JSON list of C-alpha atoms in Angstrom, two decimals:
[
{"chain": "I", "resi": 1, "resn": "MET", "atom": "CA", "xyz": [7.09, -104.27, -28.31]},
{"chain": "I", "resi": 2, "resn": "ALA", "atom": "CA", "xyz": [4.93, -104.77, -25.22]},
{"chain": "I", "resi": 3, "resn": "LEU", "atom": "CA", "xyz": [2.34, -107.46, -25.78]},
{"chain": "I", "resi": 4, "resn": "PRO", "atom": "CA", "xyz": [-0.86, -107.89, -23.77]},
{"chain": "I", "resi": 5, "resn": "SER", "atom": "CA", "xyz": [-1.08, -110.86, -21.46]},
{"chain": "I", "resi": 6, "resn": "ARG", "atom": "CA", "xyz": [-3.38, -113.76, -22.22]},
{"chain": "I", "resi": 7, "resn": "ARG", "atom": "CA", "xyz": [-6.84, -113.82, -20.74]},
{"chain": "I", "resi": 8, "resn": "HIS", "atom": "CA", "xyz": [-8.06, -117.03, -19.18]},
{"chain": "I", "resi": 9, "resn": "ALA", "atom": "CA", "xyz": [-11.58, -115.98, -18.21]},
{"chain": "I", "resi": 10, "resn": "ALA", "atom": "CA", "xyz": [-14.46, -118.38, -18.70]},
{"chain": "I", "resi": 11, "resn": "VAL", "atom": "CA", "xyz": [-15.10, -119.01, -22.37]},
{"chain": "I", "resi": 12, "resn": "SER", "atom": "CA", "xyz": [-17.64, -120.87, -24.44]},
{"chain": "I", "resi": 13, "resn": "PRO", "atom": "CA", "xyz": [-16.97, -124.43, -25.68]},
{"chain": "I", "resi": 14, "resn": "GLN", "atom": "CA", "xyz": [-16.30, -122.94, -29.10]},
{"chain": "I", "resi": 15, "resn": "GLY", "atom": "CA", "xyz": [-13.85, -120.49, -27.51]},
{"chain": "I", "resi": 16, "resn": "ASN", "atom": "CA", "xyz": [-12.02, -123.42, -25.93]},
{"chain": "I", "resi": 17, "resn": "LEU", "atom": "CA", "xyz": [-10.91, -124.41, -29.42]},
{"chain": "I", "resi": 18, "resn": "ILE", "atom": "CA", "xyz": [-8.87, -121.21, -29.67]},
{"chain": "I", "resi": 19, "resn": "ARG", "atom": "CA", "xyz": [-7.58, -121.47, -26.11]},
{"chain": "I", "resi": 20, "resn": "ASN", "atom": "CA", "xyz": [-6.21, -124.95, -26.80]},
{"chain": "I", "resi": 21, "resn": "ALA", "atom": "CA", "xyz": [-4.81, -124.11, -30.25]},
{"chain": "I", "resi": 22, "resn": "THR", "atom": "CA", "xyz": [-1.22, -123.77, -31.39]},
{"chain": "I", "resi": 23, "resn": "LEU", "atom": "CA", "xyz": [-1.02, -121.69, -34.55]},
{"chain": "I", "resi": 24, "resn": "VAL", "atom": "CA", "xyz": [2.17, -122.08, -36.56]},
{"chain": "I", "resi": 25, "resn": "PHE", "atom": "CA", "xyz": [2.98, -119.29, -39.01]},
{"chain": "I", "resi": 26, "resn": "ASP", "atom": "CA", "xyz": [5.42, -119.19, -41.89]},
{"chain": "I", "resi": 27, "resn": "LEU", "atom": "CA", "xyz": [7.38, -115.92, -42.18]},
{"chain": "I", "resi": 28, "resn": "ASP", "atom": "CA", "xyz": [8.21, -114.74, -45.73]},
{"chain": "I", "resi": 29, "resn": "GLY", "atom": "CA", "xyz": [5.09, -114.25, -47.83]},
{"chain": "I", "resi": 30, "resn": "THR", "atom": "CA", "xyz": [2.80, -115.18, -44.94]},
{"chain": "I", "resi": 31, "resn": "ILE", "atom": "CA", "xyz": [3.13, -112.70, -42.10]},
{"chain": "I", "resi": 32, "resn": "ALA", "atom": "CA", "xyz": [5.71, -110.37, -43.66]},
{"chain": "I", "resi": 33, "resn": "ASP", "atom": "CA", "xyz": [6.16, -108.95, -47.15]},
{"chain": "I", "resi": 34, "resn": "THR", "atom": "CA", "xyz": [9.93, -109.39, -47.42]},
{"chain": "I", "resi": 35, "resn": "ALA", "atom": "CA", "xyz": [10.21, -109.41, -51.22]},
{"chain": "I", "resi": 36, "resn": "GLY", "atom": "CA", "xyz": [11.52, -105.87, -51.65]},
{"chain": "I", "resi": 37, "resn": "ASP", "atom": "CA", "xyz": [14.57, -106.32, -49.44]},
{"chain": "I", "resi": 38, "resn": "LEU", "atom": "CA", "xyz": [15.33, -109.75, -50.90]},
{"chain": "I", "resi": 39, "resn": "ILE", "atom": "CA", "xyz": [15.07, -108.48, -54.49]},
{"chain": "I", "resi": 40, "resn": "GLU", "atom": "CA", "xyz": [17.39, -105.58, -53.72]},
{"chain": "I", "resi": 41, "resn": "ALA", "atom": "CA", "xyz": [19.92, -107.95, -52.13]},
{"chain": "I", "resi": 42, "resn": "ALA", "atom": "CA", "xyz": [19.84, -110.23, -55.17]},
{"chain": "I", "resi": 43, "resn": "ASN", "atom": "CA", "xyz": [20.55, -107.37, -57.58]},
{"chain": "I", "resi": 44, "resn": "VAL", "atom": "CA", "xyz": [23.33, -105.98, -55.38]},
{"chain": "I", "resi": 45, "resn": "ALA", "atom": "CA", "xyz": [24.99, -109.40, -55.32]},
{"chain": "I", "resi": 46, "resn": "LEU", "atom": "CA", "xyz": [24.68, -109.79, -59.10]},
{"chain": "I", "resi": 47, "resn": "ALA", "atom": "CA", "xyz": [26.11, -106.35, -59.83]},
{"chain": "I", "resi": 48, "resn": "ALA", "atom": "CA", "xyz": [28.99, -106.85, -57.39]},
{"chain": "I", "resi": 49, "resn": "GLN", "atom": "CA", "xyz": [30.01, -110.00, -59.25]},
{"chain": "I", "resi": 50, "resn": "GLY", "atom": "CA", "xyz": [29.76, -108.46, -62.72]},
{"chain": "I", "resi": 51, "resn": "PHE", "atom": "CA", "xyz": [26.36, -109.79, -63.75]},
{"chain": "I", "resi": 52, "resn": "SER", "atom": "CA", "xyz": [23.46, -107.75, -65.08]},
{"chain": "I", "resi": 53, "resn": "THR", "atom": "CA", "xyz": [20.69, -106.82, -62.68]},
{"chain": "I", "resi": 54, "resn": "ALA", "atom": "CA", "xyz": [17.19, -108.20, -63.27]},
{"chain": "I", "resi": 55, "resn": "SER", "atom": "CA", "xyz": [13.68, -106.82, -62.94]},
{"chain": "I", "resi": 56, "resn": "PRO", "atom": "CA", "xyz": [11.92, -107.14, -59.59]},
{"chain": "I", "resi": 57, "resn": "ALA", "atom": "CA", "xyz": [9.19, -109.17, -61.31]},
{"chain": "I", "resi": 58, "resn": "ALA", "atom": "CA", "xyz": [11.71, -111.76, -62.51]},
{"chain": "I", "resi": 59, "resn": "ILE", "atom": "CA", "xyz": [13.46, -112.15, -59.16]},
{"chain": "I", "resi": 60, "resn": "ARG", "atom": "CA", "xyz": [10.15, -112.33, -57.34]},
{"chain": "I", "resi": 61, "resn": "HIS", "atom": "CA", "xyz": [9.52, -115.72, -58.98]},
{"chain": "I", "resi": 62, "resn": "GLY", "atom": "CA", "xyz": [12.29, -117.11, -56.76]},
{"chain": "I", "resi": 63, "resn": "VAL", "atom": "CA", "xyz": [11.34, -115.31, -53.54]},
{"chain": "I", "resi": 64, "resn": "GLY", "atom": "CA", "xyz": [10.23, -117.88, -51.00]},
{"chain": "I", "resi": 65, "resn": "TYR", "atom": "CA", "xyz": [12.42, -120.62, -52.49]},
{"chain": "I", "resi": 66, "resn": "GLY", "atom": "CA", "xyz": [15.83, -119.46, -51.27]},
{"chain": "I", "resi": 67, "resn": "ALA", "atom": "CA", "xyz": [18.72, -117.29, -52.40]},
{"chain": "I", "resi": 68, "resn": "LYS", "atom": "CA", "xyz": [19.80, -119.50, -55.30]},
{"chain": "I", "resi": 69, "resn": "ALA", "atom": "CA", "xyz": [16.25, -119.67, -56.68]},
{"chain": "I", "resi": 70, "resn": "MET", "atom": "CA", "xyz": [16.09, -115.87, -56.79]},
{"chain": "I", "resi": 71, "resn": "LEU", "atom": "CA", "xyz": [19.49, -115.69, -58.48]},
{"chain": "I", "resi": 72, "resn": "ARG", "atom": "CA", "xyz": [18.58, -118.34, -61.05]},
{"chain": "I", "resi": 73, "resn": "ALA", "atom": "CA", "xyz": [15.36, -116.45, -61.83]},
{"chain": "I", "resi": 74, "resn": "ALA", "atom": "CA", "xyz": [17.40, -113.28, -62.37]},
{"chain": "I", "resi": 75, "resn": "LEU", "atom": "CA", "xyz": [19.94, -115.03, -64.58]},
{"chain": "I", "resi": 76, "resn": "ASP", "atom": "CA", "xyz": [17.17, -116.61, -66.65]},
{"chain": "I", "resi": 77, "resn": "GLU", "atom": "CA", "xyz": [15.82, -113.15, -67.44]},
{"chain": "I", "resi": 78, "resn": "THR", "atom": "CA", "xyz": [19.21, -111.65, -68.30]},
{"chain": "I", "resi": 79, "resn": "ARG", "atom": "CA", "xyz": [20.24, -114.79, -70.21]},
{"chain": "I", "resi": 80, "resn": "GLU", "atom": "CA", "xyz": [23.48, -115.11, -68.32]},
{"chain": "I", "resi": 81, "resn": "ALA", "atom": "CA", "xyz": [25.00, -118.27, -66.87]},
{"chain": "I", "resi": 82, "resn": "ALA", "atom": "CA", "xyz": [26.70, -119.01, -63.56]},
{"chain": "I", "resi": 83, "resn": "ASP", "atom": "CA", "xyz": [28.21, -122.31, -62.49]},
{"chain": "I", "resi": 84, "resn": "GLU", "atom": "CA", "xyz": [27.54, -123.78, -59.06]},
{"chain": "I", "resi": 85, "resn": "ALA", "atom": "CA", "xyz": [30.61, -122.16, -57.50]},
{"chain": "I", "resi": 86, "resn": "GLU", "atom": "CA", "xyz": [29.56, -118.74, -58.82]},
{"chain": "I", "resi": 87, "resn": "LEU", "atom": "CA", "xyz": [26.02, -119.31, -57.55]},
{"chain": "I", "resi": 88, "resn": "ASP", "atom": "CA", "xyz": [27.39, -120.17, -54.12]},
{"chain": "I", "resi": 89, "resn": "HIS", "atom": "CA", "xyz": [29.41, -116.96, -54.07]},
{"chain": "I", "resi": 90, "resn": "LEU", "atom": "CA", "xyz": [26.45, -114.92, -55.29]},
{"chain": "I", "resi": 91, "resn": "ALA", "atom": "CA", "xyz": [24.23, -116.43, -52.61]},
{"chain": "I", "resi": 92, "resn": "GLN", "atom": "CA", "xyz": [26.76, -115.56, -49.92]},
{"chain": "I", "resi": 93, "resn": "ARG", "atom": "CA", "xyz": [26.89, -111.95, -51.16]},
{"chain": "I", "resi": 94, "resn": "LEU", "atom": "CA", "xyz": [23.10, -111.80, -51.26]},
{"chain": "I", "resi": 95, "resn": "VAL", "atom": "CA", "xyz": [22.73, -113.02, -47.67]},
{"chain": "I", "resi": 96, "resn": "ALA", "atom": "CA", "xyz": [25.49, -110.72, -46.38]},
{"chain": "I", "resi": 97, "resn": "PHE", "atom": "CA", "xyz": [23.84, -107.64, -47.91]},
{"chain": "I", "resi": 98, "resn": "TYR", "atom": "CA", "xyz": [20.35, -108.75, -46.92]},
{"chain": "I", "resi": 99, "resn": "GLU", "atom": "CA", "xyz": [21.34, -109.26, -43.30]},
{"chain": "I", "resi": 100, "resn": "GLN", "atom": "CA", "xyz": [22.45, -105.62, -43.05]},
{"chain": "I", "resi": 101, "resn": "ARG", "atom": "CA", "xyz": [19.24, -104.26, -44.66]},
{"chain": "I", "resi": 102, "resn": "ILE", "atom": "CA", "xyz": [16.77, -106.92, -43.61]},
{"chain": "I", "resi": 103, "resn": "ALA", "atom": "CA", "xyz": [13.81, -104.69, -42.80]},
{"chain": "I", "resi": 104, "resn": "VAL", "atom": "CA", "xyz": [14.19, -101.54, -44.88]},
{"chain": "I", "resi": 105, "resn": "GLN", "atom": "CA", "xyz": [11.24, -102.27, -47.18]},
{"chain": "I", "resi": 106, "resn": "THR", "atom": "CA", "xyz": [9.77, -105.22, -45.28]},
{"chain": "I", "resi": 107, "resn": "THR", "atom": "CA", "xyz": [6.41, -104.76, -43.58]},
{"chain": "I", "resi": 108, "resn": "LEU", "atom": "CA", "xyz": [3.90, -107.01, -41.87]},
{"chain": "I", "resi": 109, "resn": "PHE", "atom": "CA", "xyz": [0.95, -107.94, -44.05]},
{"chain": "I", "resi": 110, "resn": "PRO", "atom": "CA", "xyz": [-2.20, -105.93, -43.25]},
{"chain": "I", "resi": 111, "resn": "GLY", "atom": "CA", "xyz": [-4.22, -107.36, -40.39]},
{"chain": "I", "resi": 112, "resn": "PHE", "atom": "CA", "xyz": [-1.65, -109.88, -39.18]},
{"chain": "I", "resi": 113, "resn": "LEU", "atom": "CA", "xyz": [-0.76, -108.17, -35.93]},
{"chain": "I", "resi": 114, "resn": "ASP", "atom": "CA", "xyz": [-4.38, -107.51, -34.98]},
{"chain": "I", "resi": 115, "resn": "ALA", "atom": "CA", "xyz": [-5.36, -111.12, -35.70]},
{"chain": "I", "resi": 116, "resn": "ALA", "atom": "CA", "xyz": [-2.34, -112.52, -33.87]},
{"chain": "I", "resi": 117, "resn": "LEU", "atom": "CA", "xyz": [-2.97, -110.40, -30.79]},
{"chain": "I", "resi": 118, "resn": "ALA", "atom": "CA", "xyz": [-6.65, -111.33, -30.80]},
{"chain": "I", "resi": 119, "resn": "LEU", "atom": "CA", "xyz": [-5.84, -115.04, -30.99]},
{"chain": "I", "resi": 120, "resn": "ARG", "atom": "CA", "xyz": [-3.14, -114.74, -28.37]},
{"chain": "I", "resi": 121, "resn": "GLY", "atom": "CA", "xyz": [-5.50, -112.80, -26.12]},
{"chain": "I", "resi": 122, "resn": "ARG", "atom": "CA", "xyz": [-7.97, -115.67, -26.34]},
{"chain": "I", "resi": 123, "resn": "GLY", "atom": "CA", "xyz": [-5.30, -118.12, -25.17]},
{"chain": "I", "resi": 124, "resn": "ALA", "atom": "CA", "xyz": [-3.88, -119.51, -28.41]},
{"chain": "I", "resi": 125, "resn": "LYS", "atom": "CA", "xyz": [-0.18, -120.30, -28.57]},
{"chain": "I", "resi": 126, "resn": "LEU", "atom": "CA", "xyz": [1.62, -118.78, -31.56]},
{"chain": "I", "resi": 127, "resn": "ALA", "atom": "CA", "xyz": [4.73, -120.26, -33.15]},
{"chain": "I", "resi": 128, "resn": "LEU", "atom": "CA", "xyz": [6.87, -119.38, -36.16]},
{"chain": "I", "resi": 129, "resn": "CYS", "atom": "CA", "xyz": [8.26, -121.97, -38.60]},
{"chain": "I", "resi": 130, "resn": "THR", "atom": "CA", "xyz": [10.45, -120.64, -41.42]},
{"chain": "I", "resi": 131, "resn": "ASN", "atom": "CA", "xyz": [13.09, -121.92, -43.81]},
{"chain": "I", "resi": 132, "resn": "LYS", "atom": "CA", "xyz": [15.09, -118.74, -43.22]},
{"chain": "I", "resi": 133, "resn": "THR", "atom": "CA", "xyz": [18.18, -119.46, -41.16]},
{"chain": "I", "resi": 134, "resn": "GLU", "atom": "CA", "xyz": [17.70, -118.98, -37.46]},
{"chain": "I", "resi": 135, "resn": "ARG", "atom": "CA", "xyz": [20.12, -116.02, -37.45]},
{"chain": "I", "resi": 136, "resn": "LEU", "atom": "CA", "xyz": [18.18, -114.15, -40.14]},
{"chain": "I", "resi": 137, "resn": "MET", "atom": "CA", "xyz": [14.84, -115.10, -38.61]},
{"chain": "I", "resi": 138, "resn": "THR", "atom": "CA", "xyz": [15.87, -113.76, -35.20]},
{"chain": "I", "resi": 139, "resn": "ARG", "atom": "CA", "xyz": [17.16, -110.51, -36.65]},
{"chain": "I", "resi": 140, "resn": "LEU", "atom": "CA", "xyz": [14.04, -109.91, -38.74]},
{"chain": "I", "resi": 141, "resn": "LEU", "atom": "CA", "xyz": [11.62, -110.64, -35.89]},
{"chain": "I", "resi": 142, "resn": "SER", "atom": "CA", "xyz": [13.58, -108.21, -33.72]},
{"chain": "I", "resi": 143, "resn": "GLU", "atom": "CA", "xyz": [13.57, -105.50, -36.41]},
{"chain": "I", "resi": 144, "resn": "LEU", "atom": "CA", "xyz": [9.81, -105.93, -36.88]},
{"chain": "I", "resi": 145, "resn": "GLY", "atom": "CA", "xyz": [9.24, -105.83, -33.12]},
{"chain": "I", "resi": 146, "resn": "ILE", "atom": "CA", "xyz": [7.30, -109.09, -32.95]},
{"chain": "I", "resi": 147, "resn": "ALA", "atom": "CA", "xyz": [9.76, -111.57, -31.41]},
{"chain": "I", "resi": 148, "resn": "GLU", "atom": "CA", "xyz": [7.78, -111.69, -28.15]},
{"chain": "I", "resi": 149, "resn": "LEU", "atom": "CA", "xyz": [4.62, -112.62, -30.01]},
{"chain": "I", "resi": 150, "resn": "PHE", "atom": "CA", "xyz": [5.69, -116.26, -30.41]},
{"chain": "I", "resi": 151, "resn": "GLU", "atom": "CA", "xyz": [5.98, -119.00, -27.81]},
{"chain": "I", "resi": 152, "resn": "ALA", "atom": "CA", "xyz": [8.60, -120.66, -29.99]},
{"chain": "I", "resi": 153, "resn": "ALA", "atom": "CA", "xyz": [10.29, -120.03, -33.34]},
{"chain": "I", "resi": 154, "resn": "ALA", "atom": "CA", "xyz": [12.38, -122.28, -35.55]},
{"chain": "I", "resi": 155, "resn": "GLY", "atom": "CA", "xyz": [14.46, -121.54, -38.62]},
{"chain": "I", "resi": 156, "resn": "ARG", "atom": "CA", "xyz": [15.86, -123.76, -41.31]},
{"chain": "I", "resi": 157, "resn": "ASP", "atom": "CA", "xyz": [18.82, -124.80, -39.16]},
{"chain": "I", "resi": 158, "resn": "THR", "atom": "CA", "xyz": [17.20, -124.88, -35.70]},
{"chain": "I", "resi": 159, "resn": "PHE", "atom": "CA", "xyz": [16.62, -128.63, -35.94]},
{"chain": "I", "resi": 160, "resn": "PRO", "atom": "CA", "xyz": [18.38, -131.23, -38.13]},
{"chain": "I", "resi": 161, "resn": "PHE", "atom": "CA", "xyz": [15.35, -131.09, -40.46]},
{"chain": "I", "resi": 162, "resn": "HIS", "atom": "CA", "xyz": [13.19, -128.41, -42.04]},
{"chain": "I", "resi": 163, "resn": "LYS", "atom": "CA", "xyz": [10.01, -127.97, -44.08]},
{"chain": "I", "resi": 164, "resn": "PRO", "atom": "CA", "xyz": [8.59, -129.89, -45.89]},
{"chain": "I", "resi": 165, "resn": "ASP", "atom": "CA", "xyz": [9.70, -132.38, -43.21]},
{"chain": "I", "resi": 166, "resn": "PRO", "atom": "CA", "xyz": [6.72, -132.45, -40.81]},
{"chain": "I", "resi": 167, "resn": "ARG", "atom": "CA", "xyz": [9.05, -132.72, -37.81]},
{"chain": "I", "resi": 168, "resn": "HIS", "atom": "CA", "xyz": [9.88, -129.05, -38.30]},
{"chain": "I", "resi": 169, "resn": "ILE", "atom": "CA", "xyz": [6.29, -128.36, -37.25]},
{"chain": "I", "resi": 170, "resn": "THR", "atom": "CA", "xyz": [5.73, -131.13, -34.69]},
{"chain": "I", "resi": 171, "resn": "GLN", "atom": "CA", "xyz": [8.96, -130.34, -32.83]},
{"chain": "I", "resi": 172, "resn": "LEU", "atom": "CA", "xyz": [8.06, -126.67, -32.78]},
{"chain": "I", "resi": 173, "resn": "VAL", "atom": "CA", "xyz": [4.52, -127.33, -31.51]},
{"chain": "I", "resi": 174, "resn": "ALA", "atom": "CA", "xyz": [5.98, -129.39, -28.67]},
{"chain": "I", "resi": 175, "resn": "GLN", "atom": "CA", "xyz": [8.50, -126.64, -27.92]},
{"chain": "I", "resi": 176, "resn": "ALA", "atom": "CA", "xyz": [5.65, -124.12, -27.74]},
{"chain": "I", "resi": 177, "resn": "GLY", "atom": "CA", "xyz": [3.83, -126.34, -25.23]},
{"chain": "I", "resi": 178, "resn": "GLY", "atom": "CA", "xyz": [1.07, -127.21, -27.68]},
{"chain": "I", "resi": 179, "resn": "ARG", "atom": "CA", "xyz": [-0.49, -130.45, -28.81]},
{"chain": "I", "resi": 180, "resn": "VAL", "atom": "CA", "xyz": [-0.93, -132.10, -32.18]},
{"chain": "I", "resi": 181, "resn": "PRO", "atom": "CA", "xyz": [-3.56, -132.32, -33.70]},
{"chain": "I", "resi": 182, "resn": "PHE", "atom": "CA", "xyz": [-4.86, -129.14, -32.02]},
{"chain": "I", "resi": 183, "resn": "ALA", "atom": "CA", "xyz": [-2.57, -127.05, -34.19]},
{"chain": "I", "resi": 184, "resn": "ALA", "atom": "CA", "xyz": [-2.81, -125.37, -37.56]},
{"chain": "I", "resi": 185, "resn": "MET", "atom": "CA", "xyz": [-0.19, -124.22, -40.07]},
{"chain": "I", "resi": 186, "resn": "ILE", "atom": "CA", "xyz": [-0.61, -120.91, -41.87]},
{"chain": "I", "resi": 187, "resn": "GLY", "atom": "CA", "xyz": [1.70, -120.54, -44.87]},
{"chain": "I", "resi": 188, "resn": "ASP", "atom": "CA", "xyz": [2.04, -119.63, -48.52]},
{"chain": "I", "resi": 189, "resn": "SER", "atom": "CA", "xyz": [4.12, -122.40, -50.08]},
{"chain": "I", "resi": 190, "resn": "GLU", "atom": "CA", "xyz": [4.13, -126.02, -51.14]},
{"chain": "I", "resi": 191, "resn": "ALA", "atom": "CA", "xyz": [6.58, -126.78, -48.30]},
{"chain": "I", "resi": 192, "resn": "ASP", "atom": "CA", "xyz": [4.23, -125.29, -45.68]},
{"chain": "I", "resi": 193, "resn": "ILE", "atom": "CA", "xyz": [1.22, -127.30, -46.79]},
{"chain": "I", "resi": 194, "resn": "ALA", "atom": "CA", "xyz": [3.21, -130.52, -47.26]},
{"chain": "I", "resi": 195, "resn": "ALA", "atom": "CA", "xyz": [4.71, -130.20, -43.77]},
{"chain": "I", "resi": 196, "resn": "ALA", "atom": "CA", "xyz": [1.27, -129.59, -42.27]},
{"chain": "I", "resi": 197, "resn": "ARG", "atom": "CA", "xyz": [-0.16, -132.59, -44.09]},
{"chain": "I", "resi": 198, "resn": "GLY", "atom": "CA", "xyz": [2.69, -134.79, -42.85]},
{"chain": "I", "resi": 199, "resn": "ALA", "atom": "CA", "xyz": [2.20, -133.51, -39.31]},
{"chain": "I", "resi": 200, "resn": "GLY", "atom": "CA", "xyz": [-1.50, -134.31, -39.44]},
{"chain": "I", "resi": 201, "resn": "ILE", "atom": "CA", "xyz": [-2.65, -130.76, -38.70]},
{"chain": "I", "resi": 202, "resn": "ALA", "atom": "CA", "xyz": [-4.94, -128.28, -40.44]},
{"chain": "I", "resi": 203, "resn": "ALA", "atom": "CA", "xyz": [-3.32, -126.31, -43.28]},
{"chain": "I", "resi": 204, "resn": "ILE", "atom": "CA", "xyz": [-4.28, -122.75, -44.23]},
{"chain": "I", "resi": 205, "resn": "ALA", "atom": "CA", "xyz": [-2.80, -121.15, -47.36]},
{"chain": "I", "resi": 206, "resn": "VAL", "atom": "CA", "xyz": [-2.63, -117.37, -47.72]},
{"chain": "I", "resi": 207, "resn": "ARG", "atom": "CA", "xyz": [-3.59, -116.02, -51.11]},
{"chain": "I", "resi": 208, "resn": "PHE", "atom": "CA", "xyz": [-1.11, -113.11, -51.00]},
{"chain": "I", "resi": 209, "resn": "GLY", "atom": "CA", "xyz": [2.09, -115.16, -50.68]},
{"chain": "I", "resi": 210, "resn": "TYR", "atom": "CA", "xyz": [5.03, -115.93, -52.98]},
{"chain": "I", "resi": 211, "resn": "ALA", "atom": "CA", "xyz": [4.36, -119.50, -54.11]},
{"chain": "I", "resi": 212, "resn": "ALA", "atom": "CA", "xyz": [4.59, -120.26, -57.81]},
{"chain": "I", "resi": 213, "resn": "VAL", "atom": "CA", "xyz": [1.50, -122.46, -57.35]},
{"chain": "I", "resi": 214, "resn": "PRO", "atom": "CA", "xyz": [-1.84, -120.64, -56.88]},
{"chain": "I", "resi": 215, "resn": "ALA", "atom": "CA", "xyz": [-3.07, -120.80, -53.28]},
{"chain": "I", "resi": 216, "resn": "ASP", "atom": "CA", "xyz": [-6.20, -122.71, -54.31]},
{"chain": "I", "resi": 217, "resn": "ALA", "atom": "CA", "xyz": [-4.05, -125.42, -55.88]},
{"chain": "I", "resi": 218, "resn": "LEU", "atom": "CA", "xyz": [-1.79, -126.03, -52.86]},
{"chain": "I", "resi": 219, "resn": "GLY", "atom": "CA", "xyz": [-4.15, -128.57, -51.30]},
{"chain": "I", "resi": 220, "resn": "ALA", "atom": "CA", "xyz": [-4.76, -126.66, -48.07]},
{"chain": "I", "resi": 221, "resn": "ASP", "atom": "CA", "xyz": [-7.87, -127.09, -45.93]},
{"chain": "I", "resi": 222, "resn": "ALA", "atom": "CA", "xyz": [-8.71, -123.43, -46.45]},
{"chain": "I", "resi": 223, "resn": "VAL", "atom": "CA", "xyz": [-7.41, -120.34, -48.25]},
{"chain": "I", "resi": 224, "resn": "LEU", "atom": "CA", "xyz": [-7.07, -117.04, -46.42]},
{"chain": "I", "resi": 225, "resn": "ASP", "atom": "CA", "xyz": [-7.75, -113.79, -48.26]},
{"chain": "I", "resi": 226, "resn": "SER", "atom": "CA", "xyz": [-7.38, -111.52, -45.24]},
{"chain": "I", "resi": 227, "resn": "PHE", "atom": "CA", "xyz": [-6.07, -111.97, -41.70]},
{"chain": "I", "resi": 228, "resn": "ALA", "atom": "CA", "xyz": [-9.39, -110.56, -40.46]},
{"chain": "I", "resi": 229, "resn": "GLU", "atom": "CA", "xyz": [-10.83, -113.98, -41.38]},
{"chain": "I", "resi": 230, "resn": "LEU", "atom": "CA", "xyz": [-8.28, -116.00, -39.40]},
{"chain": "I", "resi": 231, "resn": "PRO", "atom": "CA", "xyz": [-9.89, -116.33, -35.93]},
{"chain": "I", "resi": 232, "resn": "ASP", "atom": "CA", "xyz": [-13.19, -117.61, -37.35]},
{"chain": "I", "resi": 233, "resn": "LEU", "atom": "CA", "xyz": [-11.36, -119.88, -39.78]},
{"chain": "I", "resi": 234, "resn": "VAL", "atom": "CA", "xyz": [-9.28, -121.42, -37.00]},
{"chain": "I", "resi": 235, "resn": "GLU", "atom": "CA", "xyz": [-12.40, -122.09, -34.94]},
{"chain": "I", "resi": 236, "resn": "ARG", "atom": "CA", "xyz": [-14.07, -123.79, -37.90]},
{"chain": "I", "resi": 237, "resn": "LEU", "atom": "CA", "xyz": [-11.09, -125.99, -38.76]},
{"chain": "I", "resi": 238, "resn": "LEU", "atom": "CA", "xyz": [-10.32, -126.96, -35.18]},
{"chain": "I", "resi": 239, "resn": "GLY", "atom": "CA", "xyz": [-14.00, -127.58, -34.57]},
{"chain": "I", "resi": 240, "resn": "ARG", "atom": "CA", "xyz": [-13.87, -130.13, -37.36]},
{"chain": "I", "resi": 241, "resn": "VAL", "atom": "CA", "xyz": [-10.83, -131.79, -35.74]},
{"chain": "I", "resi": 242, "resn": "SER", "atom": "CA", "xyz": [-12.55, -131.81, -32.33]},
{"chain": "I", "resi": 243, "resn": "SER", "atom": "CA", "xyz": [-15.66, -133.50, -33.75]},
{"chain": "I", "resi": 244, "resn": "GLU", "atom": "CA", "xyz": [-13.53, -136.24, -35.31]},
{"chain": "I", "resi": 245, "resn": "THR", "atom": "CA", "xyz": [-11.58, -137.07, -32.13]}
]
């Protein structure tokens, strides 16, 4: 995917807020709707190991919390039990199948690409911070054609720590060439908001994500209904930071 270069023409003081910003995005449930492929992988793993398959609605409760959370949600619905060793094996099967069909049903959420390109065109640095493994993250970004969009990207195993540890964000911002506190985290989960809080940066929760907790209850600085709102929201939040420093 060919991405437009950044523009560094003269901008207003308000525009400088965007030019100096580093925007850190979560992946699953924030910029990409990955639930369909993950749910399919969970049911394939369960069936292969002799368990009943579960409804997409049941498995969806675990999406965003890892392979074992999805499997436990499925087993709760079917009233079957698996010990830790069986769960480990199921999770391995799930990941193996998912890796081969990682972007069959997955799509970017409406408006993300337009908003990201607009922000990037105004000089913002974009980064990706996910608790997917780096291998799966890299493959998915490639399949979606957006790998070049980000100055830096970090998965669960990129550093010795991961969300909700704030260093997952602060290390990534540094890697992207950005500065804290002129950064903001956009995510859908408790881990995203907690990491942003610990890092001392603005936190934006998306309303369309996978968290079990409603977006309004996550404790973010703002809640995003549509990516069309993001550029103005970033300016407002970073303007507040600028006035306090």
